[in-house]
CSV table of C-alpha atoms in Angstrom, one decimal:
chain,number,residue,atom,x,y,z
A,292,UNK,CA,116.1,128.5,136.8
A,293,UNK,CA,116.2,127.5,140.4
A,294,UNK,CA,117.7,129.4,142.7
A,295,UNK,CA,120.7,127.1,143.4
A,296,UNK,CA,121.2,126.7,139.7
A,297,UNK,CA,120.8,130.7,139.7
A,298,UNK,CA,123.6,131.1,142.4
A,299,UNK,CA,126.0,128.0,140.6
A,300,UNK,CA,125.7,130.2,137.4
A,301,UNK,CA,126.7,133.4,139.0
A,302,UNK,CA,129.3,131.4,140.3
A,303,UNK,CA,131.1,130.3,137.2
A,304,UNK,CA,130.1,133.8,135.5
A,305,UNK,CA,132.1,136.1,138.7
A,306,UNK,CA,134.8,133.0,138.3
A,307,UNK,CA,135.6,133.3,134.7
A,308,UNK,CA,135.9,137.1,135.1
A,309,UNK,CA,138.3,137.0,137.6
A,310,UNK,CA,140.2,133.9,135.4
A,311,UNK,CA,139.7,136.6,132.3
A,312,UNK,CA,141.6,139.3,134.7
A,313,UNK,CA,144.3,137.2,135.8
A,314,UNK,CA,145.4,136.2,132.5
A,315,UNK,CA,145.3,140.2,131.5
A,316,UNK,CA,147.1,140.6,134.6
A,317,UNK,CA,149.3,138.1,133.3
A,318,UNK,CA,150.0,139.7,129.8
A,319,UNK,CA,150.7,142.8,131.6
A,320,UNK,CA,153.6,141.9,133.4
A,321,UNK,CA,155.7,141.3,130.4
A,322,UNK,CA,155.2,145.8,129.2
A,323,UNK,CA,155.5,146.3,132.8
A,324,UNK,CA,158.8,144.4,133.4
A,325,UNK,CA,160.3,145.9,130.3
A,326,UNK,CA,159.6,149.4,131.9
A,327,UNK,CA,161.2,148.4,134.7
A,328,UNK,CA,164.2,147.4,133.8
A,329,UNK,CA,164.3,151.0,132.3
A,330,UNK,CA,165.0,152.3,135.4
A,331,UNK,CA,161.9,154.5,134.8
A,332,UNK,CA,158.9,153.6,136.7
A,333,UNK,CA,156.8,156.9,136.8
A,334,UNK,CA,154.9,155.9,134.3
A,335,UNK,CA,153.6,152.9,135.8
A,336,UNK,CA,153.1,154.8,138.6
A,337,UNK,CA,151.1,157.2,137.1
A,338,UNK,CA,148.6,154.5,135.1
A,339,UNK,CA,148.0,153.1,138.7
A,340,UNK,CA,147.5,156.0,140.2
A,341,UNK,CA,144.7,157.2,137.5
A,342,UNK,CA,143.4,153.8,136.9
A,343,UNK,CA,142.7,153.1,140.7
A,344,UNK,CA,141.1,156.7,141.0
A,345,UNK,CA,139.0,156.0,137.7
A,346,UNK,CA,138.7,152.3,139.0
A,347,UNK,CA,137.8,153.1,142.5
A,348,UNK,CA,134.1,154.4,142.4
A,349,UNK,CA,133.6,152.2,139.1
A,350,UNK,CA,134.2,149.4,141.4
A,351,UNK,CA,131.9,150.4,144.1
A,352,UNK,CA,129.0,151.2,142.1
A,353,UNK,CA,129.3,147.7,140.3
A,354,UNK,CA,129.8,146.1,143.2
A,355,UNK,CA,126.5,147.6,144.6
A,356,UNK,CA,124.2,147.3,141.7
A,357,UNK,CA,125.5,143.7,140.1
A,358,UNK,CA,127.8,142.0,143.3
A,359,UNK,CA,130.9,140.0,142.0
A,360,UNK,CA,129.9,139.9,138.6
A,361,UNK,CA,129.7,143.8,138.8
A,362,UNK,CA,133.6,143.5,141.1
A,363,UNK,CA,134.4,141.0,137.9
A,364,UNK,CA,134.0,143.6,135.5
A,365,UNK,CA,135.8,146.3,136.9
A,366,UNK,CA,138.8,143.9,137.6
A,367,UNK,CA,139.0,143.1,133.8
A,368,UNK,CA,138.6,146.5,132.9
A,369,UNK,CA,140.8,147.4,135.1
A,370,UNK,CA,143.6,145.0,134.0
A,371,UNK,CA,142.8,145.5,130.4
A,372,UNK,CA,143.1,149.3,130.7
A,373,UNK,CA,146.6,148.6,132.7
A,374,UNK,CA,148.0,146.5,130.0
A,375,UNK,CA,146.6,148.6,126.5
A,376,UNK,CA,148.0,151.8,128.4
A,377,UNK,CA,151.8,150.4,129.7
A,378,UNK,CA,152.1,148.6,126.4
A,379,UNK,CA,151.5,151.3,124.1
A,380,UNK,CA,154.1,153.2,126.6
A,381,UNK,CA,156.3,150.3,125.9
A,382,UNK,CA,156.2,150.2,122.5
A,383,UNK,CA,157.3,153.8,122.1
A,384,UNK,CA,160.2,153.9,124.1
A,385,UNK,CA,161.4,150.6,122.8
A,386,UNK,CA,161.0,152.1,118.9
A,387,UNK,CA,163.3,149.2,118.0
A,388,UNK,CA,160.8,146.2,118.6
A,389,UNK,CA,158.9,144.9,115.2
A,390,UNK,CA,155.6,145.6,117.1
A,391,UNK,CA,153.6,144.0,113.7
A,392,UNK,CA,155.3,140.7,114.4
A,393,UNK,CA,154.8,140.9,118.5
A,394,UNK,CA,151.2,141.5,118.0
A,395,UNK,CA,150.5,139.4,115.3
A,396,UNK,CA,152.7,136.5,116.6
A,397,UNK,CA,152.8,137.1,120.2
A,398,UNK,CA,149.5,138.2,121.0
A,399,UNK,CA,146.7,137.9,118.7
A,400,UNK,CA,147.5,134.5,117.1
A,401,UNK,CA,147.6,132.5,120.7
A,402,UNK,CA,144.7,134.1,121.9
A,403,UNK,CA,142.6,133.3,119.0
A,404,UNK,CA,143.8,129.4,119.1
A,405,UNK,CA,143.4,129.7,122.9
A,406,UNK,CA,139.5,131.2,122.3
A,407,UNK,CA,139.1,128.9,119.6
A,408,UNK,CA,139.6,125.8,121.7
A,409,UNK,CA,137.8,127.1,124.8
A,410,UNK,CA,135.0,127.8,122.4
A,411,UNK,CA,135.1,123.9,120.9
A,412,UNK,CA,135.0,122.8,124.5
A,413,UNK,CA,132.3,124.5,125.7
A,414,UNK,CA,130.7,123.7,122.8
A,415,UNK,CA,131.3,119.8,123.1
A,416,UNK,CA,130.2,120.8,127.0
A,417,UNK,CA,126.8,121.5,125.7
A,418,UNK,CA,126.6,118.5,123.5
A,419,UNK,CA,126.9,115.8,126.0
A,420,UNK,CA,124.6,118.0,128.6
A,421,UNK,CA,125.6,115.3,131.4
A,422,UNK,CA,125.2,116.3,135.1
A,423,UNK,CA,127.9,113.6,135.6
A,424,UNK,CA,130.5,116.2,137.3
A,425,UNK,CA,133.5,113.5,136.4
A,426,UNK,CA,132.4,114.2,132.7
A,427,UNK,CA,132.4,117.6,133.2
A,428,UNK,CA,135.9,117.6,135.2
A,429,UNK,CA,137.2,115.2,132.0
A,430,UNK,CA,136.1,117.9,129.4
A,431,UNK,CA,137.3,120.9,131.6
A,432,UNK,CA,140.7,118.9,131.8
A,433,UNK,CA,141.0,117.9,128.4
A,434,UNK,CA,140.0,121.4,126.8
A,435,UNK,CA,143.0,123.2,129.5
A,436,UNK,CA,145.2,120.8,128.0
A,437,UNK,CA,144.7,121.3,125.0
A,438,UNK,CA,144.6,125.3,124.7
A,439,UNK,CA,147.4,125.2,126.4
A,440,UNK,CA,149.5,123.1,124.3
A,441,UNK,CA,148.2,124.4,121.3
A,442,UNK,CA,148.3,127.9,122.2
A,443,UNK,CA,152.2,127.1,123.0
A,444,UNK,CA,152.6,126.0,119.5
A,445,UNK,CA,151.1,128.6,117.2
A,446,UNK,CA,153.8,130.9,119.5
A,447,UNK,CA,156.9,131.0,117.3
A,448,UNK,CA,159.3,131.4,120.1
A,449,UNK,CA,157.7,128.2,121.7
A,450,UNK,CA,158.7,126.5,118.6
A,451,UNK,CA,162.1,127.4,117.8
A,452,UNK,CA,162.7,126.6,121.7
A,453,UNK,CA,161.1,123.3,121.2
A,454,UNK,CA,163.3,122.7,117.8
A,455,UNK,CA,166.5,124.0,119.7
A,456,UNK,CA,165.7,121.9,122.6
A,457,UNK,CA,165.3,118.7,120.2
A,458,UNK,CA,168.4,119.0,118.5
């Protein structure tokens, strides 16, 4: 690779971590609201305060040896680590939430249609291999789209709003 085609790639590599950690970051705030409204919040104090001083030198040294991809990484292990940590918190103090349903229907069926799609859309990306960056733009707009309404529909609560709203 040339070097410009070296430095685009790291590019899109250090910006789809940091799109990767923002959608954790995302699916984090819905654990960390319900802790809040608890009235408790020491225990989302205490994950940030061990995450950041587990996450601190993690970051650094990434940082140094790979640059943003190496920051990229430790901001979705970071988030990730937030979100697996509060929401297992979550789940025990709220015993009364059908956690089978939430993960299965809540969590792991959008994100499978949402990586699903993305993957259909790279792979369609690589098929018509154009440099034509209004191509690229089209299939990048067409595949957000798409996720996103789809992801929207395998969501049960999407639909039943949809069907309410309808009606």
């Amino acid at each position: 690779r040339s070097s410009a085609a070296s430095d685009v790639y790291k590019r899109q590599v250090v910006l789809g971590l940091l799109a990767i950690g923002n959608t954790l970051n995302g699916l984090m705030n819905v654990p960390y609201a319900l802790q809040l409204a608890t009235g408790d919040a020491k225990p989302i104090l205490r994950i940030n305060t061990g995450l950041i001083v587990i996450s601190t030198p993690i970051i650094i040294f990434l940082a140094n040896k790979w640059g943003g991809v190496g920051a990229g990484v430790a901001w979705v292990g970071y988030t990730l680590a937030f979100w697996v940590i509060n929401t297992f918190i979550v789940n025990k103090q709220f015993v009364y939430l059908d956690r089978r349903s939430w993960m299965l229907n809540g969590l792991i069926k959008p994100i499978s249609v949402a990586f699903m799609i993305v993957g259909i859309g790279y792979m369609v990306r690589q098929l018509i291999n154009s440099s034509n960056q209004w191509a690229i733009f089209a299939i990048v707009i067409v595949t957000t789209g798409v996720t996103f309404g789809l992801t929207a529909l395998s969501s049960p609560i999407v639909v039943r709003y949809i069907k309410g709203w309808s009606s």
